[in-house]
CSV table of C-alpha atoms in Angstrom, one decimal:
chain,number,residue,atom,x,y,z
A,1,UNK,CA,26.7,141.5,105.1
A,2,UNK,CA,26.0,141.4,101.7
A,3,UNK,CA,23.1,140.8,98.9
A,4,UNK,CA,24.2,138.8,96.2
A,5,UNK,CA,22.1,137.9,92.9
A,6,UNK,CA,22.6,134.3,91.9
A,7,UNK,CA,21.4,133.2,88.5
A,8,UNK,CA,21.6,129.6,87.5
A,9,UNK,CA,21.8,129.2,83.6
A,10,UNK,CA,21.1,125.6,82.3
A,11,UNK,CA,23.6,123.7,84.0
A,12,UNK,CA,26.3,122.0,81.2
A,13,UNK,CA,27.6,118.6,81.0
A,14,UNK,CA,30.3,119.1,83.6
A,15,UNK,CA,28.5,119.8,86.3
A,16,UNK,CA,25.3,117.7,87.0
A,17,UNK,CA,23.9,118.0,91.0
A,18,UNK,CA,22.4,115.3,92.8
A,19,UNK,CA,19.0,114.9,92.0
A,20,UNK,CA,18.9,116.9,88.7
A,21,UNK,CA,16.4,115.6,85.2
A,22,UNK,CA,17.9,117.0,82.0
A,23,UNK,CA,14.1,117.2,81.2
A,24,UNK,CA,13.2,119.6,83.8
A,25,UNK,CA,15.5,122.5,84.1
A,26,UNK,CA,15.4,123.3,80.4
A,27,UNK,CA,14.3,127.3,81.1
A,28,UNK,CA,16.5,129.7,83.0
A,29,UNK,CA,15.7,129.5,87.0
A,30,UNK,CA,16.4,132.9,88.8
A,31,UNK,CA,17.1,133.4,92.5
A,32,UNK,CA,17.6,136.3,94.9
A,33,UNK,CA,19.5,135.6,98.3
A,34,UNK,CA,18.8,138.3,101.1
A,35,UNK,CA,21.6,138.7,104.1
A,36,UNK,CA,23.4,135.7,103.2
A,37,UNK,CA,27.0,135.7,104.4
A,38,UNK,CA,29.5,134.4,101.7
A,39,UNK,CA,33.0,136.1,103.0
A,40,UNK,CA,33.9,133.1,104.9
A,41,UNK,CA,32.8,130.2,102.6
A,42,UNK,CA,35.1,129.0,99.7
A,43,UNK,CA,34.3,128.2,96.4
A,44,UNK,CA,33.5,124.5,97.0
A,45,UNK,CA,31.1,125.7,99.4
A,46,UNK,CA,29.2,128.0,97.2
A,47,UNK,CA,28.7,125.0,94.8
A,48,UNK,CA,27.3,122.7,97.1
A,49,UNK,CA,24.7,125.7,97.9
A,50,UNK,CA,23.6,125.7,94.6
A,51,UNK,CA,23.6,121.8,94.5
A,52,UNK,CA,21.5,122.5,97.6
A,53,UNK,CA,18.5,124.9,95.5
A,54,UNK,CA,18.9,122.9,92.6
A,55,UNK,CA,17.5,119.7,94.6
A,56,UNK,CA,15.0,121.8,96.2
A,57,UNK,CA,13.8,123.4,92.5
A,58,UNK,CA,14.0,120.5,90.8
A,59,UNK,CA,11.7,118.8,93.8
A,60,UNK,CA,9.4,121.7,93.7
A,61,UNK,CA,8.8,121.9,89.7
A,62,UNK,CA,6.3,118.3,89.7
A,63,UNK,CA,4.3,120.5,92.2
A,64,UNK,CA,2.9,123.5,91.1
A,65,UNK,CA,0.6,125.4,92.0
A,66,UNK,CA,-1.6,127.8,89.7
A,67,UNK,CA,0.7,127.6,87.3
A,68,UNK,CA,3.9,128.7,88.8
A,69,UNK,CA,6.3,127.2,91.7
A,70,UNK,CA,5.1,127.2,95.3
A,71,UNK,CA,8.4,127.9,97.3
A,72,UNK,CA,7.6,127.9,101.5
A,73,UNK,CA,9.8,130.4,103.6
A,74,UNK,CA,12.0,127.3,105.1
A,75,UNK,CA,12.7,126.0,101.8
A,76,UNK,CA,16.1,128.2,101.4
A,77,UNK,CA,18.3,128.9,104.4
A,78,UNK,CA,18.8,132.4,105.8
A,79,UNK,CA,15.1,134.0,104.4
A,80,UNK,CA,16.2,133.3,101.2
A,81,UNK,CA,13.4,133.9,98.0
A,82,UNK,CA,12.4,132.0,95.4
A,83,UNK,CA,11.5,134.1,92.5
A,84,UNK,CA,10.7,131.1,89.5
A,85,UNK,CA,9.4,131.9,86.5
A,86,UNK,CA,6.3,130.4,85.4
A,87,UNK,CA,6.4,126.2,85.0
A,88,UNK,CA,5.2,126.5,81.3
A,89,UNK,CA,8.4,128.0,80.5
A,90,UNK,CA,10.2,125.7,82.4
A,91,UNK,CA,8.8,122.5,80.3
A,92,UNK,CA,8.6,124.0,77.5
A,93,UNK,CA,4.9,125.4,77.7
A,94,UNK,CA,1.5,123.3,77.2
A,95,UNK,CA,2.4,124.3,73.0
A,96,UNK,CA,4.5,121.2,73.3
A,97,UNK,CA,1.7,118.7,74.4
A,98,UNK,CA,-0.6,116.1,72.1
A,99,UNK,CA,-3.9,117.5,71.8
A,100,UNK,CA,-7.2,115.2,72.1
A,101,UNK,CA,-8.1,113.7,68.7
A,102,UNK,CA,-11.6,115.2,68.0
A,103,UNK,CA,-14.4,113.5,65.3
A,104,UNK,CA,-13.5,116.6,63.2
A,105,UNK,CA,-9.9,115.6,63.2
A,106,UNK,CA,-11.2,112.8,60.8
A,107,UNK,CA,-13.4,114.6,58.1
A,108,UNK,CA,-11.0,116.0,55.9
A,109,UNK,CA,-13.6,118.6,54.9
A,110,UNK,CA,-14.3,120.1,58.3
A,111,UNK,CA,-14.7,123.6,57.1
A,112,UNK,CA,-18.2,123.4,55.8
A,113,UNK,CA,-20.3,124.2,58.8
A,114,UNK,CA,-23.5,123.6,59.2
A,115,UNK,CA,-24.4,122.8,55.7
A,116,UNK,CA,-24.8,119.2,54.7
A,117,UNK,CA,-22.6,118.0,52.4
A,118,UNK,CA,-24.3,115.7,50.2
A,119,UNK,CA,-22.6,113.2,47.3
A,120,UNK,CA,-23.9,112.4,43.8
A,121,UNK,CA,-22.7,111.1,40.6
A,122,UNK,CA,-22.3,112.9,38.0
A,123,UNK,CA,-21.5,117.0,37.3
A,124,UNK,CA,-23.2,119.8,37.9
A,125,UNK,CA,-26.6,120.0,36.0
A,126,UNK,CA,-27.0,116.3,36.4
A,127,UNK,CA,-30.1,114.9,37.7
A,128,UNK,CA,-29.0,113.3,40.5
A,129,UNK,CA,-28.0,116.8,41.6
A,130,UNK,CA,-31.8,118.1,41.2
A,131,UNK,CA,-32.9,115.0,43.2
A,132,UNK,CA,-30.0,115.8,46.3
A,133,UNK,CA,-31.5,119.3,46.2
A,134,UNK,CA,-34.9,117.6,46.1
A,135,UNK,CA,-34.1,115.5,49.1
A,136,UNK,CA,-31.3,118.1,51.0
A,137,UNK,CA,-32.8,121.9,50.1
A,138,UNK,CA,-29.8,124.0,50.3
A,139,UNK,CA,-27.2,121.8,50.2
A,140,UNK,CA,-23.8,121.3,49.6
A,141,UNK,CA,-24.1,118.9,46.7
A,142,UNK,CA,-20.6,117.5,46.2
A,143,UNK,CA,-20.2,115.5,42.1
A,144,UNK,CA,-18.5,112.5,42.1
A,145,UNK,CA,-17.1,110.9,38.9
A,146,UNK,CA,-18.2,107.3,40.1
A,147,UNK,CA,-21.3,105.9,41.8
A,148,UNK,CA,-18.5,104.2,43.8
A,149,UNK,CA,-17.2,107.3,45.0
A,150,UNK,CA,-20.1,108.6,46.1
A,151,UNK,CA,-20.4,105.7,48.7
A,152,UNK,CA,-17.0,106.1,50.1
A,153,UNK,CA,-17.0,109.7,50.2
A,154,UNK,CA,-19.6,109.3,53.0
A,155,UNK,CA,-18.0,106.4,54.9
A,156,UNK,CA,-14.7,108.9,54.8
A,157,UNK,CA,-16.7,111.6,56.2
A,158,UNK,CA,-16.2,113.5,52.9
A,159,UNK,CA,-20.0,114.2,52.8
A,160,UNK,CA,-22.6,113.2,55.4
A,161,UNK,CA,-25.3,111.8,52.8
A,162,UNK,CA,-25.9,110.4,49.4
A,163,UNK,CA,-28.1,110.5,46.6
A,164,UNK,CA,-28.1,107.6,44.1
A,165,UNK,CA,-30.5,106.5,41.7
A,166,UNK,CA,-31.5,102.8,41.9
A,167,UNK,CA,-34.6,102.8,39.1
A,168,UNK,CA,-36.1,104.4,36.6
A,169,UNK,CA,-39.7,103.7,35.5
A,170,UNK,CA,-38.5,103.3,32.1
A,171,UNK,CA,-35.2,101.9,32.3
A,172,UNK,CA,-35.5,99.1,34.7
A,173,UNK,CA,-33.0,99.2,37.8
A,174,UNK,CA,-29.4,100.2,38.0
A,175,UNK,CA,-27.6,97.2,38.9
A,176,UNK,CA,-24.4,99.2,39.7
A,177,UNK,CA,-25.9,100.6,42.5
A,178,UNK,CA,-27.7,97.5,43.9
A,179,UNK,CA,-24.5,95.7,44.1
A,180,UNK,CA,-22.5,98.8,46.1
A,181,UNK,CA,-25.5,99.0,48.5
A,182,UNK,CA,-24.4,95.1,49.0
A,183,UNK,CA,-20.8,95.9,49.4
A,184,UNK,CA,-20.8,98.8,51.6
A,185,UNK,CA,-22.3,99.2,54.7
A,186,UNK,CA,-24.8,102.8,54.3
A,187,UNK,CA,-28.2,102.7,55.2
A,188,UNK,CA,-31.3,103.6,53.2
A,189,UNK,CA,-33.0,106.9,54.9
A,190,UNK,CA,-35.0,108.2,52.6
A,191,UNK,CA,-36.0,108.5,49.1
A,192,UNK,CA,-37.0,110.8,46.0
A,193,UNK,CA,-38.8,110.5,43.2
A,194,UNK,CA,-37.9,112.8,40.3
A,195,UNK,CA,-39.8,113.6,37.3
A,196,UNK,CA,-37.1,113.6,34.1
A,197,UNK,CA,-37.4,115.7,31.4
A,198,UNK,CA,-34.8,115.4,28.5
A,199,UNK,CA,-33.9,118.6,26.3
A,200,UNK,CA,-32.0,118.6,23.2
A,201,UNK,CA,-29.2,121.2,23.7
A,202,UNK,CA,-26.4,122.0,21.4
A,203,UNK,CA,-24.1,125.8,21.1
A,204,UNK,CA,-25.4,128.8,20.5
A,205,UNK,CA,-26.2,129.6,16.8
A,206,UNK,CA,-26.6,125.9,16.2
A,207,UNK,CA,-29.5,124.4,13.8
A,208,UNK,CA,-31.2,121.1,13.9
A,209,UNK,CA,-29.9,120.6,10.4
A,210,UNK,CA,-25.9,121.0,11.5
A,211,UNK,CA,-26.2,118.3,13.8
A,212,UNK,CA,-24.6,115.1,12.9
A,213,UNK,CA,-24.0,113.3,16.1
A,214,UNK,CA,-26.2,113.2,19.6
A,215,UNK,CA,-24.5,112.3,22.6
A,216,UNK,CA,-26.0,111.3,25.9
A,217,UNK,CA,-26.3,108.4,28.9
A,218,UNK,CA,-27.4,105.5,27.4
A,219,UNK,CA,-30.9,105.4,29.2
A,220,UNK,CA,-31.0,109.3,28.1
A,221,UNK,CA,-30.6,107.9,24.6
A,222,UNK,CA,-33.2,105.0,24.2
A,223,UNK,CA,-35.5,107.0,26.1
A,224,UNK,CA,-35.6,109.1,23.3
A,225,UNK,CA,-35.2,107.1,20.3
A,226,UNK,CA,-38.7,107.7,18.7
A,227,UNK,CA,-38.8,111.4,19.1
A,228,UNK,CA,-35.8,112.1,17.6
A,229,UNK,CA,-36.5,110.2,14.7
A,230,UNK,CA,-40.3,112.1,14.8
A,231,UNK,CA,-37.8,115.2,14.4
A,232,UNK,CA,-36.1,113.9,11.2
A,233,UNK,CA,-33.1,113.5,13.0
A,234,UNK,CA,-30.4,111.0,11.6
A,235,UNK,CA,-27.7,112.1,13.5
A,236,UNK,CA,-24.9,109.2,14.8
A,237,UNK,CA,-26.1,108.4,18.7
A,238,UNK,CA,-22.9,107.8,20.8
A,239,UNK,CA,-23.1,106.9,25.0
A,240,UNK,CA,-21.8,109.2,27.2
A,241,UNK,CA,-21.3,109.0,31.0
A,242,UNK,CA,-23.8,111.3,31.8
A,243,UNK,CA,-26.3,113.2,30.3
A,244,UNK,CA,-24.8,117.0,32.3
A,245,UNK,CA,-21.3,115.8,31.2
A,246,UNK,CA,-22.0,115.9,27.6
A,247,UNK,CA,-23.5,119.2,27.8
A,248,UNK,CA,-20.3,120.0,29.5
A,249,UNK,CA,-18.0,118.4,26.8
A,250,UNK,CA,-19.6,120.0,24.2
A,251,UNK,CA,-19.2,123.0,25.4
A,252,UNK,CA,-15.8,122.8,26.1
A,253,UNK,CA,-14.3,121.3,23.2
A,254,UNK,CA,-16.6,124.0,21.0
A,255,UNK,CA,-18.9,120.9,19.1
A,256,UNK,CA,-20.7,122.9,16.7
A,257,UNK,CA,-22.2,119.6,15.2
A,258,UNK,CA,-23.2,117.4,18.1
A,259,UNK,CA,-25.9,117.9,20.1
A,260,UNK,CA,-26.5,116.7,23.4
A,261,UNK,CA,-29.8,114.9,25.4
A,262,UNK,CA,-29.6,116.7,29.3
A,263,UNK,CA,-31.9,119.0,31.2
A,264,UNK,CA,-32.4,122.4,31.4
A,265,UNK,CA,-30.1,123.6,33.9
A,266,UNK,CA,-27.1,121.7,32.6
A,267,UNK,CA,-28.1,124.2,29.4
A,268,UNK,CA,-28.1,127.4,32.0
A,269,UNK,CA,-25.0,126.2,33.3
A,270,UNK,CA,-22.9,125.8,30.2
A,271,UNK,CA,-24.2,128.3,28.0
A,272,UNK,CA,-26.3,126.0,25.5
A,273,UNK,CA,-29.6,126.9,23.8
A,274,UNK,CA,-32.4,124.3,24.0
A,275,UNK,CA,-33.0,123.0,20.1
A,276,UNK,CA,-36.3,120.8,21.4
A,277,UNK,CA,-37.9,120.5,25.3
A,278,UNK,CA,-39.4,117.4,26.1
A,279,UNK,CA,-38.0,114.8,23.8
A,280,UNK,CA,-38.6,112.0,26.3
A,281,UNK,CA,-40.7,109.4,24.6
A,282,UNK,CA,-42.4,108.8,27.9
A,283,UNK,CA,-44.0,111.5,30.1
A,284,UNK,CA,-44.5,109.6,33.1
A,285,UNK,CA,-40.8,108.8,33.2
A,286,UNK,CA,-39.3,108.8,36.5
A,287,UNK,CA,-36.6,108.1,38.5
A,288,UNK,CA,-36.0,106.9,42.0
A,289,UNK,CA,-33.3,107.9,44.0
A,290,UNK,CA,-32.1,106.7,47.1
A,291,UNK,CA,-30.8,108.7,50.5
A,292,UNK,CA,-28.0,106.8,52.2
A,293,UNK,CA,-26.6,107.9,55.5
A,294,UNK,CA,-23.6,106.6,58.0
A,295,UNK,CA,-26.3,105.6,60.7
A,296,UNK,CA,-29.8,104.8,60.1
A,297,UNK,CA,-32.8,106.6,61.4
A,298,UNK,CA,-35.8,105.3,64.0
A,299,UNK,CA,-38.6,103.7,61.8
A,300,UNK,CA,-42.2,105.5,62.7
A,301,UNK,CA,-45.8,104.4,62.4
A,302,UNK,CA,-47.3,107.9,61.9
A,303,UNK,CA,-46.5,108.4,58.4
A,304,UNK,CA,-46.3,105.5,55.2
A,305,UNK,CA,-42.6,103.6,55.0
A,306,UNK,CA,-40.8,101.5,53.1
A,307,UNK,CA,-38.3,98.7,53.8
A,308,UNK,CA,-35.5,97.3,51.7
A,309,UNK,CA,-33.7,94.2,52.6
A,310,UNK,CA,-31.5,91.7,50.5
A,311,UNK,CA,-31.0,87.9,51.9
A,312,UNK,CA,-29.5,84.8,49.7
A,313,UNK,CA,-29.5,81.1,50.6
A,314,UNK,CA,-27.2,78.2,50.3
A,315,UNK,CA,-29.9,75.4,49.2
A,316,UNK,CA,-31.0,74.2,46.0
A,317,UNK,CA,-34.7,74.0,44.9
A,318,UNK,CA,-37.3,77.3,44.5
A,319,UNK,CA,-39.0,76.9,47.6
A,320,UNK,CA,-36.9,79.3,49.9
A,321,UNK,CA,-38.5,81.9,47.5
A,322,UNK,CA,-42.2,81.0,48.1
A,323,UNK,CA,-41.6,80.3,51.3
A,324,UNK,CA,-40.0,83.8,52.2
A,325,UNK,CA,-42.9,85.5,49.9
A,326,UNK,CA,-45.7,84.0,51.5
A,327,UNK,CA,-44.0,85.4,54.8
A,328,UNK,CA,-45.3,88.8,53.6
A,329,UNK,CA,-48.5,87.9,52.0
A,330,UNK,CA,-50.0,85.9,54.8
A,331,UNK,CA,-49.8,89.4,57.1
A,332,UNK,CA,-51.0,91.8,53.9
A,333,UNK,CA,-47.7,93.4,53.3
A,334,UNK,CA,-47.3,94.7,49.9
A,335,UNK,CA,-44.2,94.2,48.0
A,336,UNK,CA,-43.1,97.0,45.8
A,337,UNK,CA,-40.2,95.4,44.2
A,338,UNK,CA,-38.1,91.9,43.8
A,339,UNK,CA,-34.7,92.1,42.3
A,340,UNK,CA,-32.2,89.2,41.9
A,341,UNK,CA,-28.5,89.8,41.2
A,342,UNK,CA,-26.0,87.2,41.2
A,343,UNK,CA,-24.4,85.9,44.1
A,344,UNK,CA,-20.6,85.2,44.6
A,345,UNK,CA,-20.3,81.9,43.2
A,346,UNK,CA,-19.0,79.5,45.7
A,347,UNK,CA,-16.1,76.9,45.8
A,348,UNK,CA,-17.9,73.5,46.0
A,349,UNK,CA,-15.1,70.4,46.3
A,350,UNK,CA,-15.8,66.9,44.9
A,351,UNK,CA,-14.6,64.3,47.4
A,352,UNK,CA,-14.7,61.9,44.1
A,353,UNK,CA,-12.2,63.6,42.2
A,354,UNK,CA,-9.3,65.4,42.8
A,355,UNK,CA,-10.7,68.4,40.9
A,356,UNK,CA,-13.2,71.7,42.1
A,357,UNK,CA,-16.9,72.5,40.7
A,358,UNK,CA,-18.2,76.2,40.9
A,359,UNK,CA,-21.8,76.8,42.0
A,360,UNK,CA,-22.7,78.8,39.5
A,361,UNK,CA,-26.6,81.2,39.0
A,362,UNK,CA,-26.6,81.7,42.5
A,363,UNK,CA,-28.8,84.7,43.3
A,364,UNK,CA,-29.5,87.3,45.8
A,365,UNK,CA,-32.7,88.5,46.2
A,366,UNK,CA,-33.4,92.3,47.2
A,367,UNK,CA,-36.9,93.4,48.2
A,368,UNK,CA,-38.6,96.3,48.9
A,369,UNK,CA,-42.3,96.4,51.2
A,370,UNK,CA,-44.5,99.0,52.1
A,371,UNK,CA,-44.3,98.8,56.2
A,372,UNK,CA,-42.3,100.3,58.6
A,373,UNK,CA,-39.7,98.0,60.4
A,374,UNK,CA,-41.5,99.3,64.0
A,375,UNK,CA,-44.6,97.2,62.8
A,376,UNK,CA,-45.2,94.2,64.3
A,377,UNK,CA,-45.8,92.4,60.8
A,378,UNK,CA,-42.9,93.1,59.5
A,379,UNK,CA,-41.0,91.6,62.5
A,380,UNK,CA,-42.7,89.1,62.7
A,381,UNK,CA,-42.0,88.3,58.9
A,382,UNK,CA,-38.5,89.2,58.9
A,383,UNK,CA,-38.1,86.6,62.0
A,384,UNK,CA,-39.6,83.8,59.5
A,385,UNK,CA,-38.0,84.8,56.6
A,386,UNK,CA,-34.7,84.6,58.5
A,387,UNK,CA,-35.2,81.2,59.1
A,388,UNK,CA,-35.5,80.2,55.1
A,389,UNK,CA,-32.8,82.1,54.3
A,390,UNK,CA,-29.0,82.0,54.7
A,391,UNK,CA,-28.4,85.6,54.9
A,392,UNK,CA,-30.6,88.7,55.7
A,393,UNK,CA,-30.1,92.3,56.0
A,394,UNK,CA,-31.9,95.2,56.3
A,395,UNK,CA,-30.7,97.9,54.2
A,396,UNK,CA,-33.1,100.8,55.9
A,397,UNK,CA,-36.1,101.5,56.2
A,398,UNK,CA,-37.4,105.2,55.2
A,399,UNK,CA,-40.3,107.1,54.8
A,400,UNK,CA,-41.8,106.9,51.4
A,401,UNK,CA,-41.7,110.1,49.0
A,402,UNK,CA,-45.5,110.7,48.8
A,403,UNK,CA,-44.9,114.0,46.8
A,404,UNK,CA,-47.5,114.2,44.0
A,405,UNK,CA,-46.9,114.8,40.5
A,406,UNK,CA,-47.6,117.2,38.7
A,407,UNK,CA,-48.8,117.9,35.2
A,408,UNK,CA,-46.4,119.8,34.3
A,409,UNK,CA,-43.5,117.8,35.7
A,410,UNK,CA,-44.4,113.7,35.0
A,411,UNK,CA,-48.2,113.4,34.1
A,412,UNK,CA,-49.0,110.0,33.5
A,413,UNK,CA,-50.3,110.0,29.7
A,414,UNK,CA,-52.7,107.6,28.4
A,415,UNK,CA,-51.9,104.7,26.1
A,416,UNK,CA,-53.6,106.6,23.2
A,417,UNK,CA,-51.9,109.9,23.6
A,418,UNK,CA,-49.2,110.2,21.2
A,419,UNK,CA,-45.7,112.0,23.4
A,420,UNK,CA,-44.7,115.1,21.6
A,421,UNK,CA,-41.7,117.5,22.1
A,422,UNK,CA,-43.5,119.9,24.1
A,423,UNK,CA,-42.9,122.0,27.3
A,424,UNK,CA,-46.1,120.6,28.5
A,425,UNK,CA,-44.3,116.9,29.4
């Protein structure tokens, strides 16, 4: 009698047993036969033995059990043992196998925690990153170069909210964004009103008389025109994209004679020294900014709210206007704001000719109404309005930002008061 040790390597292209998957059988399969007699068997014997345990592994591996190969006492002849190694090493281990697809799979930011990421336009120092901090305390506020950007980086997942201005008190509304709330599909959760106060900023060492050239936003600009020219400044006025980013290239291109219209911190941030605080023409100038999230939130009745919506219609003649107005006036709603932009013209063909017309001066209407889409009212309303109207949609509807102001942020002067470059604005 003898003991002999048996140990089957991955079997090669010549020799493939009955019953054997190239796929399984890719690890090395060790066996240990106890009291087996082999003096009297021949070769070809011996092979069909192993042909024999390679049936019964290969039957055995799609059964396991805790992890390993489940071999019964009857499974070899003779009290033979089956001593396998583990089945992860026989298919190559779970390593090998497609993991779930998660939700952070798809944000390719996934590393920021907790914290809410939250996108503006602009750099740092800009306004719209005082309002995101205003709206988000201790954010993540992410600059964008593009208000466009901004609404996309959301819908990507970059960020999980957005702060954009849509008025200012002074400057009328920002179209840009009224059209991308159109185009995009973010809702309205919120919104902040921030007090703006313009300083005149240029390099260190820098005089009032050096300065031949201001640059700023646009609105930055014409906001203020008058004190500037109070201040016996002549300087050139060129637009910039932002008021932060010209503080910014200033700074870095080394501008000894141009000055630049931004706030205080975009001064702190790149080392500028304020030539004049509060040059706004206007103290009660303020803007309003906009929250925008993925998914929109429950409307309330416990606390004052706002709703947005935009609709458009395909008829000519002005009464789908009045009609959807008096919706809202006949159940004391107050409207807050009307804006038209222009509609996509649309493709109007002339069965007399062989030619096209374009509709041309077709509008949309957007309009915002203090009440809470849970009021009755307003469903009520929206139902009517809906039939006038071609198109309706609700872009949110938010609590309102009842924070008050304060004199020394935005205090509403008097017609007669005469605005000054003072810390006091």
């Amino acid at each position: 009698m003898a003991a002999v040790s048996l140990v089957k390597a991955p079997i090669s292209q010549g020799f493939r047993p009955a019953g054997h998957n190239p796929r399984r059988g890719s690890g090395v399969v060790r066996c240990s036969l106890q009291g087996a007699v082999i003096a009297s068997r021949t070769g070809t014997e011996c092979l069909g033995s192993c042909a024999v345990l390679s049936r019964k592994v290969a039957a055995l591996v799609s059964h396991p059990t805790n992890g390993h190969v489940a071999v019964a006492a009857a499974a070899a002849p003779n009290g033979a043992m089956l001593d396998l190694v583990p089945v992860s090493s026989i298919n190559g281990g779970s390593r090998n196998l497609p993991a779930q697809l998660r939700v952070a799979d798809l944000c390719p930011a996934p590393m920021h925690g907790s914290v809410l990421r939250v996108a503006y336009q602009g750099v740092p120092g800009a306004y719209s990153e005082k309002a995101a901090d205003k709206a988000y305390p201790g954010c993540d506020a992410v600059p964008c170069d593009q208000f466009d950007v901004a609404f996309q980086a959301v819908e990507n997942w970059i960020a999980d909210h957005a702060v954009l201005p849509v008025e200012n008190s002074l400057g009328g509304s920002i179209h840009r964004n009224y059209d991308l709330l159109f185009r995009h599909r973010l809702h309205i959760v919120g919104e902040v009103q921030l007090p703006v106060h313009h300083c005149l900023l240029a390099l260190p060492g820098v005089r009032k008389e050096d300065i031949t050239r201001i640059i700023s936003h646009p609105q930055a600009l014409a906001q203020c025109e008058h004190t500037l020219t109070r201040m016996g400044l002549n300087a050139a006025r060129e637009a910039f994209d932002d008021t932060a980013g010209a503080a910014e290239y200033i700074a870095a291109n080394g501008l000894r004679d141009t000055a630049a219209i931004a706030s205080s911190r975009a001064a702190e941030l790149y080392g500028m020294e304020v030539l004049a605080d509060g040059i706004q023409d206007d103290c009660g100038n303020v803007t309003r900014f906009v929250m925008l999230a993925r998914e929109p939130i429950v409307p309330r009745m416990d606390r004052p709210f706002k709703t947005s919506i935009v609709f458009a219609h395909d008829k000519e003649g002005t009464s789908m206007l009045f009609k959807v107005l008096s919706a809202f006036a006949f159940r004391d709603i107050s409207l807050t704001k009307i804006e038209s932009r222009p509609y996509r013209p649309a493709r109007l063909v002339d069965d007399a000719s062989s030619g096209t017309a374009t509709k041309t001066f077709d509008y949309m209407f957007y309009v915002d109404f203090q009440a809470s889409l849970a009021d009755p009212r307003v469903q009520n309303a929206l139902a009517e309005v809906q039939e006038f109207t071609s198109f309706l949609r609700v872009l949110g509807s938010y609590p309102m930002d009842m924070t008050p102001m304060t004199a020394g942020s935005s205090t509403i002067i008097s017609s007669n008061s005469s605005p000054a470059p003072s810390s006091s604005c």
